[in-house]
């Protein structure tokens, strides 16, 4: 993998994002698990990261600066996703008496409230986000999503470091 170029790393990141979204959609439509507002925001983070990876793959700059810029742009939504998944896990860890009350649904909030207030309300948490709907090998879905985001973060890091390695498609002065 040290011989990979920016286009290959970007393709890997894009495919990983597609797989994360495929799992989310199978869980929703195949198993009937309705995503809570924090789950929807995590999906948005995956989609944004996927779009950045796709653009980086199509553009495929050959400079070290290009790899660093695309790596940073891809890392931002991934770090946001890690933060959202962490918030989700924290809500799920609260004792029942400390769980925030359920608010209006995300669709209703998007129709009625300004976007800034929707984001604020979702991030402050709601009771539906604290419910643990399913577990796999002892981890809730936000736990698995957090693992997915952490693994995904390795790709932008590789993109930023790629220019320092031989064979990455960048000019090498060593």
PDB file of C-alpha atoms in Angstrom:
ATOM      1  CA  UNK A   1       0.000   0.000   0.000  1.00  0.00           C
ATOM      2  CA  UNK A   2       2.982   2.328   0.364  1.00  0.00           C
ATOM      3  CA  UNK A   3       3.143   2.308  -3.442  1.00  0.00           C
ATOM      4  CA  UNK A   4      -0.394   3.667  -3.792  1.00  0.00           C
ATOM      5  CA  UNK A   5      -1.050   7.045  -5.352  1.00  0.00           C
ATOM      6  CA  UNK A   6      -3.633   9.647  -4.398  1.00  0.00           C
ATOM      7  CA  UNK A   7      -6.177   8.326  -6.904  1.00  0.00           C
ATOM      8  CA  UNK A   8      -6.012   4.823  -5.401  1.00  0.00           C
ATOM      9  CA  UNK A   9      -6.347   6.097  -1.828  1.00  0.00           C
ATOM     10  CA  UNK A  10      -9.301   8.244  -2.912  1.00  0.00           C
ATOM     11  CA  UNK A  11     -10.953   5.286  -4.615  1.00  0.00           C
ATOM     12  CA  UNK A  12     -10.518   3.214  -1.462  1.00  0.00           C
ATOM     13  CA  UNK A  13     -12.079   5.993   0.622  1.00  0.00           C
ATOM     14  CA  UNK A  14     -14.985   6.369  -1.792  1.00  0.00           C
ATOM     15  CA  UNK A  15     -15.658   2.615  -1.850  1.00  0.00           C
ATOM     16  CA  UNK A  16     -15.509   2.485   1.953  1.00  0.00           C
ATOM     17  CA  UNK A  17     -18.080   5.308   2.152  1.00  0.00           C
ATOM     18  CA  UNK A  18     -20.323   3.499  -0.340  1.00  0.00           C
ATOM     19  CA  UNK A  19     -20.079   0.345   1.788  1.00  0.00           C
ATOM     20  CA  UNK A  20     -20.916   2.261   4.968  1.00  0.00           C
ATOM     21  CA  UNK A  21     -23.993   3.748   3.279  1.00  0.00           C
ATOM     22  CA  UNK A  22     -24.977   0.353   1.863  1.00  0.00           C
ATOM     23  CA  UNK A  23     -24.907  -1.164   5.354  1.00  0.00           C
ATOM     24  CA  UNK A  24     -26.977   1.743   6.705  1.00  0.00           C
ATOM     25  CA  UNK A  25     -29.565   1.355   3.941  1.00  0.00           C
ATOM     26  CA  UNK A  26     -29.771  -2.428   4.375  1.00  0.00           C
ATOM     27  CA  UNK A  27     -30.319  -1.956   8.102  1.00  0.00           C
ATOM     28  CA  UNK A  28     -33.027   0.615   7.404  1.00  0.00           C
ATOM     29  CA  UNK A  29     -34.867  -0.959   4.498  1.00  0.00           C
ATOM     30  CA  UNK A  30     -33.962  -4.622   4.936  1.00  0.00           C
ATOM     31  CA  UNK A  31     -34.285  -4.893   8.697  1.00  0.00           C
ATOM     32  CA  UNK A  32     -36.690  -2.041   9.379  1.00  0.00           C
ATOM     33  CA  UNK A  33     -34.404  -0.042  11.683  1.00  0.00           C
ATOM     34  CA  UNK A  34     -35.453   3.605  11.548  1.00  0.00           C
ATOM     35  CA  UNK A  35     -32.490   5.994  11.823  1.00  0.00           C
ATOM     36  CA  UNK A  36     -32.608   8.559  14.613  1.00  0.00           C
ATOM     37  CA  UNK A  37     -31.552  12.175  13.932  1.00  0.00           C
ATOM     38  CA  UNK A  38     -27.934  11.522  14.988  1.00  0.00           C
ATOM     39  CA  UNK A  39     -27.827   8.516  12.648  1.00  0.00           C
ATOM     40  CA  UNK A  40     -29.020  10.723   9.800  1.00  0.00           C
ATOM     41  CA  UNK A  41     -26.301  13.291  10.575  1.00  0.00           C
ATOM     42  CA  UNK A  42     -23.688  10.506  10.611  1.00  0.00           C
ATOM     43  CA  UNK A  43     -24.926   9.423   7.188  1.00  0.00           C
ATOM     44  CA  UNK A  44     -24.513  12.986   5.953  1.00  0.00           C
ATOM     45  CA  UNK A  45     -20.903  12.935   7.192  1.00  0.00           C
ATOM     46  CA  UNK A  46     -20.279   9.690   5.267  1.00  0.00           C
ATOM     47  CA  UNK A  47     -21.823  11.156   2.114  1.00  0.00           C
ATOM     48  CA  UNK A  48     -19.770  14.363   2.335  1.00  0.00           C
ATOM     49  CA  UNK A  49     -16.570  12.364   2.851  1.00  0.00           C
ATOM     50  CA  UNK A  50     -17.518  10.143  -0.095  1.00  0.00           C
ATOM     51  CA  UNK A  51     -18.027  13.164  -2.334  1.00  0.00           C
ATOM     52  CA  UNK A  52     -14.614  14.562  -1.343  1.00  0.00           C
ATOM     53  CA  UNK A  53     -12.974  11.192  -2.068  1.00  0.00           C
ATOM     54  CA  UNK A  54     -14.746  11.022  -5.436  1.00  0.00           C
ATOM     55  CA  UNK A  55     -13.621  14.532  -6.419  1.00  0.00           C
ATOM     56  CA  UNK A  56     -10.060  13.751  -5.298  1.00  0.00           C
ATOM     57  CA  UNK A  57     -10.106  10.541  -7.326  1.00  0.00           C
ATOM     58  CA  UNK A  58     -11.338  12.320 -10.457  1.00  0.00           C
ATOM     59  CA  UNK A  59      -8.975  15.275 -10.046  1.00  0.00           C
ATOM     60  CA  UNK A  60      -5.956  13.204  -8.926  1.00  0.00           C
ATOM     61  CA  UNK A  61      -3.497  16.055  -8.358  1.00  0.00           C
ATOM     62  CA  UNK A  62       0.146  15.119  -8.587  1.00  0.00           C
ATOM     63  CA  UNK A  63       1.494  17.612  -6.079  1.00  0.00           C
ATOM     64  CA  UNK A  64       2.050  16.984  -2.400  1.00  0.00           C
ATOM     65  CA  UNK A  65      -0.129  20.025  -1.671  1.00  0.00           C
ATOM     66  CA  UNK A  66      -3.053  18.403  -3.523  1.00  0.00           C
ATOM     67  CA  UNK A  67      -2.786  15.279  -1.378  1.00  0.00           C
ATOM     68  CA  UNK A  68      -2.651  17.334   1.792  1.00  0.00           C
ATOM     69  CA  UNK A  69      -5.602  19.517   0.785  1.00  0.00           C
ATOM     70  CA  UNK A  70      -7.817  16.611  -0.249  1.00  0.00           C
ATOM     71  CA  UNK A  71      -6.729  14.678   2.819  1.00  0.00           C
ATOM     72  CA  UNK A  72      -7.736  17.573   5.075  1.00  0.00           C
ATOM     73  CA  UNK A  73     -11.028  18.066   3.227  1.00  0.00           C
ATOM     74  CA  UNK A  74     -11.847  14.362   3.598  1.00  0.00           C
ATOM     75  CA  UNK A  75     -10.730  14.248   7.231  1.00  0.00           C
ATOM     76  CA  UNK A  76     -13.118  17.033   8.310  1.00  0.00           C
ATOM     77  CA  UNK A  77     -16.412  15.163   7.728  1.00  0.00           C
ATOM     78  CA  UNK A  78     -14.855  11.943   9.021  1.00  0.00           C
ATOM     79  CA  UNK A  79     -13.834  13.665  12.280  1.00  0.00           C
ATOM     80  CA  UNK A  80     -17.323  15.154  12.401  1.00  0.00           C
ATOM     81  CA  UNK A  81     -18.745  11.644  12.044  1.00  0.00           C
ATOM     82  CA  UNK A  82     -16.512  10.374  14.846  1.00  0.00           C
ATOM     83  CA  UNK A  83     -17.759  13.229  17.034  1.00  0.00           C
ATOM     84  CA  UNK A  84     -21.398  12.488  16.198  1.00  0.00           C
ATOM     85  CA  UNK A  85     -20.964   8.762  16.844  1.00  0.00           C
ATOM     86  CA  UNK A  86     -19.243   9.585  20.149  1.00  0.00           C
ATOM     87  CA  UNK A  87     -22.144  11.822  21.142  1.00  0.00           C
ATOM     88  CA  UNK A  88     -24.548   9.059  20.176  1.00  0.00           C
ATOM     89  CA  UNK A  89     -22.665   6.503  22.283  1.00  0.00           C
ATOM     90  CA  UNK A  90     -22.617   8.935  25.211  1.00  0.00           C
ATOM     91  CA  UNK A  91     -26.402   9.364  24.992  1.00  0.00           C
ATOM     92  CA  UNK A  92     -26.813   5.595  24.933  1.00  0.00           C
ATOM     93  CA  UNK A  93     -24.667   5.256  28.054  1.00  0.00           C
ATOM     94  CA  UNK A  94     -26.827   7.615  30.143  1.00  0.00           C
ATOM     95  CA  UNK A  95     -28.970   6.167  32.920  1.00  0.00           C
ATOM     96  CA  UNK A  96     -32.671   6.116  32.004  1.00  0.00           C
ATOM     97  CA  UNK A  97     -33.491   9.033  34.317  1.00  0.00           C
ATOM     98  CA  UNK A  98     -30.899  11.287  32.630  1.00  0.00           C
ATOM     99  CA  UNK A  99     -31.927  10.623  29.031  1.00  0.00           C
ATOM    100  CA  UNK A 100     -33.265  13.780  27.336  1.00  0.00           C
ATOM    101  CA  UNK A 101     -36.919  13.719  26.418  1.00  0.00           C
ATOM    102  CA  UNK A 102     -37.890  12.844  22.882  1.00  0.00           C
ATOM    103  CA  UNK A 103     -38.436  15.899  20.753  1.00  0.00           C
ATOM    104  CA  UNK A 104     -40.152  16.289  17.417  1.00  0.00           C
ATOM    105  CA  UNK A 105     -39.024  14.136  14.490  1.00  0.00           C
ATOM    106  CA  UNK A 106     -36.240  15.298  12.210  1.00  0.00           C
ATOM    107  CA  UNK A 107     -38.596  15.743   9.236  1.00  0.00           C
ATOM    108  CA  UNK A 108     -40.834  18.041  11.267  1.00  0.00           C
ATOM    109  CA  UNK A 109     -37.864  20.061  12.564  1.00  0.00           C
ATOM    110  CA  UNK A 110     -36.492  20.487   9.028  1.00  0.00           C
ATOM    111  CA  UNK A 111     -39.879  21.754   7.862  1.00  0.00           C
ATOM    112  CA  UNK A 112     -40.461  24.184  10.743  1.00  0.00           C
ATOM    113  CA  UNK A 113     -37.135  25.286  12.236  1.00  0.00           C
ATOM    114  CA  UNK A 114     -34.140  27.101  10.736  1.00  0.00           C
ATOM    115  CA  UNK A 115     -31.208  24.783   9.980  1.00  0.00           C
ATOM    116  CA  UNK A 116     -29.048  26.158  12.801  1.00  0.00           C
ATOM    117  CA  UNK A 117     -31.743  25.343  15.357  1.00  0.00           C
ATOM    118  CA  UNK A 118     -32.252  21.853  13.855  1.00  0.00           C
ATOM    119  CA  UNK A 119     -28.537  21.111  14.219  1.00  0.00           C
ATOM    120  CA  UNK A 120     -28.497  22.490  17.762  1.00  0.00           C
ATOM    121  CA  UNK A 121     -31.549  20.448  18.755  1.00  0.00           C
ATOM    122  CA  UNK A 122     -30.193  17.217  17.272  1.00  0.00           C
ATOM    123  CA  UNK A 123     -26.786  17.669  18.883  1.00  0.00           C
ATOM    124  CA  UNK A 124     -28.331  18.355  22.280  1.00  0.00           C
ATOM    125  CA  UNK A 125     -29.812  14.889  21.954  1.00  0.00           C
ATOM    126  CA  UNK A 126     -33.183  13.305  22.124  1.00  0.00           C
ATOM    127  CA  UNK A 127     -34.575  10.228  23.791  1.00  0.00           C
ATOM    128  CA  UNK A 128     -34.883   8.330  20.541  1.00  0.00           C
ATOM    129  CA  UNK A 129     -31.109   8.621  19.994  1.00  0.00           C
ATOM    130  CA  UNK A 130     -30.481   7.085  23.426  1.00  0.00           C
ATOM    131  CA  UNK A 131     -32.332   3.883  22.574  1.00  0.00           C
ATOM    132  CA  UNK A 132     -30.128   0.911  21.749  1.00  0.00           C
ATOM    133  CA  UNK A 133     -32.004  -0.676  18.878  1.00  0.00           C
ATOM    134  CA  UNK A 134     -29.644  -3.489  17.915  1.00  0.00           C
ATOM    135  CA  UNK A 135     -26.319  -4.936  18.980  1.00  0.00           C
ATOM    136  CA  UNK A 136     -23.763  -6.928  17.052  1.00  0.00           C
ATOM    137  CA  UNK A 137     -20.983  -8.660  18.991  1.00  0.00           C
ATOM    138  CA  UNK A 138     -21.878  -6.531  22.014  1.00  0.00           C
ATOM    139  CA  UNK A 139     -21.618  -3.170  20.238  1.00  0.00           C
ATOM    140  CA  UNK A 140     -24.514  -0.898  19.355  1.00  0.00           C
ATOM    141  CA  UNK A 141     -24.797   0.515  15.847  1.00  0.00           C
ATOM    142  CA  UNK A 142     -23.177   3.852  16.791  1.00  0.00           C
ATOM    143  CA  UNK A 143     -20.232   1.859  18.169  1.00  0.00           C
ATOM    144  CA  UNK A 144     -19.800   0.100  14.831  1.00  0.00           C
ATOM    145  CA  UNK A 145     -20.228   3.407  13.022  1.00  0.00           C
ATOM    146  CA  UNK A 146     -17.505   4.921  15.214  1.00  0.00           C
ATOM    147  CA  UNK A 147     -15.176   2.043  14.277  1.00  0.00           C
ATOM    148  CA  UNK A 148     -16.029   2.612  10.605  1.00  0.00           C
ATOM    149  CA  UNK A 149     -15.193   6.309  10.881  1.00  0.00           C
ATOM    150  CA  UNK A 150     -11.907   5.619  12.698  1.00  0.00           C
ATOM    151  CA  UNK A 151     -10.874   3.145   9.987  1.00  0.00           C
ATOM    152  CA  UNK A 152     -12.003   5.625   7.324  1.00  0.00           C
ATOM    153  CA  UNK A 153      -9.859   8.350   8.941  1.00  0.00           C
ATOM    154  CA  UNK A 154      -6.757   6.311   8.090  1.00  0.00           C
ATOM    155  CA  UNK A 155      -7.340   7.026   4.396  1.00  0.00           C
ATOM    156  CA  UNK A 156      -7.152  10.860   4.557  1.00  0.00           C
ATOM    157  CA  UNK A 157      -4.107  10.481   6.810  1.00  0.00           C
ATOM    158  CA  UNK A 158      -2.508   8.262   4.155  1.00  0.00           C
ATOM    159  CA  UNK A 159      -3.440  10.829   1.496  1.00  0.00           C
ATOM    160  CA  UNK A 160      -1.716  13.590   3.483  1.00  0.00           C
ATOM    161  CA  UNK A 161       1.385  11.474   4.106  1.00  0.00           C
ATOM    162  CA  UNK A 162       1.536   9.952   0.634  1.00  0.00           C
ATOM    163  CA  UNK A 163       3.794  12.662  -0.758  1.00  0.00           C
ATOM    164  CA  UNK A 164       6.485  11.689   1.728  1.00  0.00           C
ATOM    165  CA  UNK A 165       6.681   8.095   0.486  1.00  0.00           C
ATOM    166  CA  UNK A 166       8.304   6.703  -2.632  1.00  0.00           C
ATOM    167  CA  UNK A 167       6.020   5.616  -5.425  1.00  0.00           C
ATOM    168  CA  UNK A 168       3.008   7.727  -4.504  1.00  0.00           C
ATOM    169  CA  UNK A 169       2.935   9.493  -7.821  1.00  0.00           C
ATOM    170  CA  UNK A 170       4.493  12.667  -6.446  1.00  0.00           C
ATOM    171  CA  UNK A 171       7.888  14.033  -7.307  1.00  0.00           C
ATOM    172  CA  UNK A 172      10.430  12.533  -4.992  1.00  0.00           C
ATOM    173  CA  UNK A 173      13.552  14.489  -4.072  1.00  0.00           C
ATOM    174  CA  UNK A 174      15.296  11.804  -2.085  1.00  0.00           C
TER     175      UNK A 174
END
